[in-house]
Structure formats: structure tokens, C-alpha cells
C-alpha positions as a printed NumPy array, in Angstrom:
array([[ 88.113,  11.765, -17.813],
       [ 88.426,  13.033, -14.387],
       [ 85.099,  13.732, -12.744],
       [ 84.291,  15.54 ,  -9.366],
       [ 82.661,  14.879,  -6.216],
       [ 79.351,  15.388,  -7.862],
       [ 80.078,  14.922, -11.594],
       [ 80.386,  11.355, -12.943],
       [ 81.93 ,  11.747, -16.459],
       [ 80.725,   8.037, -17.273],
       [ 77.093,   9.225, -17.048],
       [ 76.131,  10.286, -20.481],
       [ 73.154,  12.243, -19.334],
       [ 75.059,  14.286, -16.842],
       [ 77.829,  14.95 , -19.425],
       [ 75.214,  16.181, -21.788],
       [ 73.51 ,  18.253, -19.235],
       [ 76.914,  19.868, -18.1  ],
       [ 77.939,  20.723, -21.71 ],
       [ 74.547,  22.202, -22.603],
       [ 74.612,  24.211, -19.363],
       [ 77.972,  25.743, -20.131],
       [ 77.165,  26.575, -23.889],
       [ 74.077,  28.207, -22.496],
       [ 76.251,  30.293, -20.284],
       [ 78.441,  31.151, -23.285],
       [ 81.46 ,  29.307, -21.769],
       [ 84.37 ,  28.389, -24.233],
       [ 87.678,  26.438, -24.068],
       [ 90.54 ,  27.933, -26.17 ],
       [ 87.891,  29.79 , -28.209],
       [ 85.663,  26.715, -28.934],
       [ 82.264,  25.995, -27.494],
       [ 82.119,  23.409, -24.695],
       [ 81.578,  19.926, -25.816],
       [ 82.128,  16.368, -24.783],
       [ 85.485,  16.509, -26.604],
       [ 87.022,  19.618, -24.604],
       [ 84.922,  19.358, -21.491],
       [ 87.654,  17.435, -19.45 ],
       [ 90.34 ,  20.011, -20.317],
       [ 88.028,  22.807, -19.438],
       [ 87.126,  21.06 , -16.075],
       [ 90.743,  20.693, -15.202],
       [ 91.416,  24.332, -16.117],
       [ 88.551,  25.61 , -13.812],
       [ 89.759,  23.464, -10.956],
       [ 93.252,  25.127, -11.052],
       [ 91.512,  28.552, -10.785],
       [ 89.248,  27.302,  -7.848],
       [ 86.396,  28.733, -10.071],
       [ 83.152,  29.857,  -8.583],
       [ 81.487,  28.823, -11.819],
       [ 81.959,  24.948, -10.749],
       [ 80.034,  25.899,  -7.513],
       [ 77.108,  27.436,  -9.353],
       [ 77.195,  24.536, -11.779],
       [ 76.904,  22.147,  -8.961],
       [ 74.078,  23.853,  -7.479],
       [ 72.372,  24.097, -10.888],
       [ 72.758,  20.317, -11.268],
       [ 71.394,  19.682,  -7.83 ],
       [ 68.429,  21.918,  -8.639],
       [ 67.8  ,  20.154, -12.025],
       [ 67.915,  16.777, -10.126],
       [ 65.367,  18.06 ,  -7.553],
       [ 63.079,  19.246, -10.044],
       [ 63.203,  15.808, -11.792],
       [ 62.508,  14.13 ,  -8.505],
       [ 59.658,  16.559,  -7.751],
       [ 57.963,  15.339, -10.916],
       [ 58.035,  11.76 ,  -9.677],
       [ 57.381,  12.709,  -6.041],
       [ 53.944,  12.463,  -4.23 ],
       [ 52.028,  15.637,  -4.308],
       [ 50.279,  17.213,  -1.315],
       [ 47.396,  19.485,  -1.4  ],
       [ 47.871,  23.118,  -0.158],
       [ 45.234,  25.599,   0.583],
       [ 45.826,  29.141,   0.545],
       [ 44.214,  32.448,  -0.467],
       [ 45.508,  34.914,  -2.929],
       [ 44.268,  38.35 ,  -4.17 ],
       [ 42.721,  38.511,  -7.573],
       [ 45.606,  40.678,  -8.653],
       [ 48.226,  38.066,  -7.476],
       [ 46.411,  35.319,  -9.015],
       [ 46.343,  37.066, -12.453],
       [ 50.217,  37.717, -12.154],
       [ 50.711,  33.976, -11.22 ],
       [ 48.85 ,  32.865, -14.219],
       [ 50.652,  35.164, -16.565],
       [ 53.912,  34.008, -15.142],
       [ 53.165,  30.255, -15.513],
       [ 52.143,  30.806, -18.981],
       [ 55.275,  32.786, -19.811],
       [ 57.342,  29.821, -18.556],
       [ 55.119,  27.237, -20.361],
       [ 54.235,  25.744, -16.999],
       [ 51.326,  24.881, -14.817],
       [ 50.774,  27.02 , -11.862],
       [ 51.784,  24.202,  -9.404],
       [ 55.026,  23.373, -11.215],
       [ 55.886,  27.015, -11.599],
       [ 55.3  ,  27.554,  -7.878],
       [ 57.649,  24.513,  -7.138],
       [ 60.128,  25.757,  -9.433],
       [ 59.974,  29.249,  -8.01 ],
       [ 60.554,  27.808,  -4.53 ],
       [ 63.363,  25.54 ,  -5.591],
       [ 65.044,  28.559,  -7.41 ],
       [ 64.847,  30.804,  -4.232],
       [ 66.018,  28.053,  -2.044],
       [ 69.044,  27.274,  -4.17 ],
       [ 69.966,  30.821,  -4.444],
       [ 69.861,  31.361,  -0.906],
       [ 72.193,  28.329,  -0.335],
       [ 74.402,  29.696,  -2.769],
       [ 74.521,  33.099,  -1.336],
       [ 75.079,  31.445,   2.086],
       [ 78.051,  29.442,   0.768],
       [ 79.627,  32.502,  -0.882],
       [ 79.236,  34.584,   2.277],
       [ 80.825,  31.763,   4.118],
       [ 83.825,  31.642,   1.847],
       [ 84.139,  35.349,   1.72 ],
       [ 84.314,  35.344,   5.626],
       [ 86.755,  32.543,   5.69 ],
       [ 89.068,  34.547,   3.208],
       [ 88.722,  37.676,   5.4  ],
       [ 89.649,  35.802,   8.557],
       [ 92.674,  34.241,   6.747],
       [ 93.762,  37.779,   5.455],
       [ 93.31 ,  39.155,   9.098],
       [ 95.586,  36.427,  10.442],
       [ 98.309,  37.213,   7.791],
       [ 98.022,  40.981,   8.543],
       [ 98.358,  40.123,  12.32 ],
       [101.457,  38.17 ,  11.789],
       [102.913,  40.794,   9.655],
       [102.213,  43.548,  12.254],
       [103.719,  41.287,  14.971],
       [106.75 ,  41.03 ,  12.857],
       [107.035,  44.7  ,  12.203],
       [106.54 ,  45.416,  15.844],
       [109.431,  43.004,  16.975],
       [111.697,  44.629,  14.106],
       [110.597,  48.08 ,  15.559],
       [111.679,  47.204,  19.085],
       [114.913,  45.941,  17.812],
       [115.62 ,  49.097,  15.965],
       [114.606,  51.263,  18.887],
       [116.759,  49.322,  21.393],
       [119.757,  49.46 ,  19.007],
       [119.303,  53.118,  18.414],
       [119.111,  53.899,  22.168],
       [122.282,  51.864,  22.714],
       [124.243,  53.935,  20.041],
       [122.897,  57.176,  21.505],
       [124.206,  56.348,  24.843],
       [127.582,  55.133,  23.294],
       [127.804,  58.439,  21.342],
       [127.132,  60.587,  24.393],
       [129.824,  58.67 ,  26.28 ],
       [132.538,  59.753,  23.937],
       [130.806,  63.301,  23.473],
       [129.651,  62.597,  19.919],
       [126.476,  63.992,  18.18 ],
       [124.721,  63.734,  14.831],
       [125.885,  67.141,  13.902],
       [129.45 ,  65.972,  14.133],
       [129.03 ,  63.219,  11.279],
       [131.287,  63.595,   8.25 ],
       [129.634,  63.526,   4.704],
       [130.857,  59.959,   4.194],
       [129.27 ,  58.953,   7.484],
       [126.069,  60.646,   6.663],
       [126.021,  58.737,   3.186],
       [126.641,  55.528,   5.159],
       [123.815,  56.34 ,   7.371],
       [121.35 ,  56.866,   4.546],
       [122.491,  53.52 ,   3.008],
       [121.989,  51.727,   6.369],
       [118.6  ,  53.526,   6.744],
       [117.379,  52.157,   3.463],
       [118.705,  48.717,   4.103],
       [116.88 ,  48.654,   7.565],
       [113.716,  49.953,   6.133],
       [113.653,  47.419,   3.354],
       [114.307,  44.738,   5.982],
       [111.507,  45.724,   8.189],
       [108.846,  46.628,   5.451],
       [110.126,  44.467,   2.499],
       [110.203,  47.673,   0.26 ],
       [112.528,  50.305,  -0.707],
       [112.13 ,  53.794,   0.875],
       [110.553,  55.185,  -2.261],
       [108.136,  52.327,  -2.734],
       [107.301,  52.57 ,   0.928],
       [106.653,  56.232,   0.836],
       [104.464,  55.966,  -2.512],
       [102.521,  53.188,  -0.773],
       [101.653,  55.381,   2.223],
       [100.855,  58.316,   0.026],
       [ 98.477,  56.198,  -1.934],
       [ 96.664,  54.931,   1.118],
       [ 96.499,  58.516,   2.6  ],
       [ 94.979,  59.704,  -0.817],
       [ 92.297,  56.872,  -0.618],
       [ 91.311,  57.624,   2.971],
       [ 91.125,  61.414,   2.173],
       [ 87.38 ,  62.727,   1.884],
       [ 86.189,  63.572,  -1.644]])
């Protein structure tokens, strides 16, 4: 079995935790609940998808380990004042979670800390993807601009040549107009990567999206 940077498949306790965690989440592989038998196949599948579930599972494992360590760690006394109403709510929540007030507070703090760390990671990844997308768009725009420059240069040169021999667009024959339309479609596809119809449909769709409701 192939593990991960945090997952040691040879550790039976960790494997049991992972399969139990995934079953709790309702995860399956090819219709079957996750177990020690199909866990490796599921893990390989999720890796190919760059699954966010693996990140949340890693954070959950870290959190579980921290809680375990906290139980064995030295305790420090803390003194703070709570309102009677807040104290009642704290007692109620601790009982609902079948925990002492101290353990419940530690668990609550750990959960919030892990959630904040997870949100920070997600935001960082989203910003990275947005920056990569922006770079791709910039390269595409630069390419389109260069292609446009080339087209305008060629167009102005042809206009000068036509005027030199006293030709105009109005004097084009039907065959020449047909050739011009074919050349237009070919040039537009070269510049935009799309046919004239597809390009116009895309622009129309974008215009409708930007239009106020």
C-alpha cells in the first residue's frame, strides 16, 4: 500500500482511524463502504483528483492526534469570569458532548483553530489558482493583441495596394466576396481559436451575463 506524507499505511491504528473517518463521512469506493481492503484503491483515486477531502482528512487526523496529546499533556490552571447564563450554556454543551467542561473547552478551541487553518489553506489555494488563471488570460490577450496588430498591418497594406491600382471593395466579384468570407472565417479561427458562429455565441452569452436583471 502507498501511504502519504502524513499517512503511514503500516500503522494499523491510523488505518483503522482513516477507514472509520471515511465511513462516517459516507465515502465509498465503487459502491462499497471504505475498508482496509479497498482503502488503497480509494486513496490512489483521490490523489489523481487532487481531492480536497484528503486535506480535510489530514487536518482531522492532526486534530485527533492533538487531542490525544492534550490528554497526556500537563495542565495549567486558568482563571476567568463567566456570566451565569454563559456558564449554564457551557455546562449544557459539555453534557451534550459527554465531556467535562475543561475537555470541552479544549476541544472547542482545537476545532476552531483547525478550522481557521483549513480556511486559510483553502483561501491560499484559491488565490494561487486565481493568479495562475490571470497569467493564462494575460498570455492569451498578449497573443491576441499581436495577432490583431498583424491583421491590421496586412489590412492597411492591402488597402494601399488596392488604391494604387484604383480598386475598391465595391468592385469585388461574387467569387472574390466568397473567398473573402472564407479567409475571414479562417483568420478569426486562427486568432480566437473559434469559428465565427461559436465566437459570436460566446460574446452574446457574455453580454447576457453582464446585462442587469
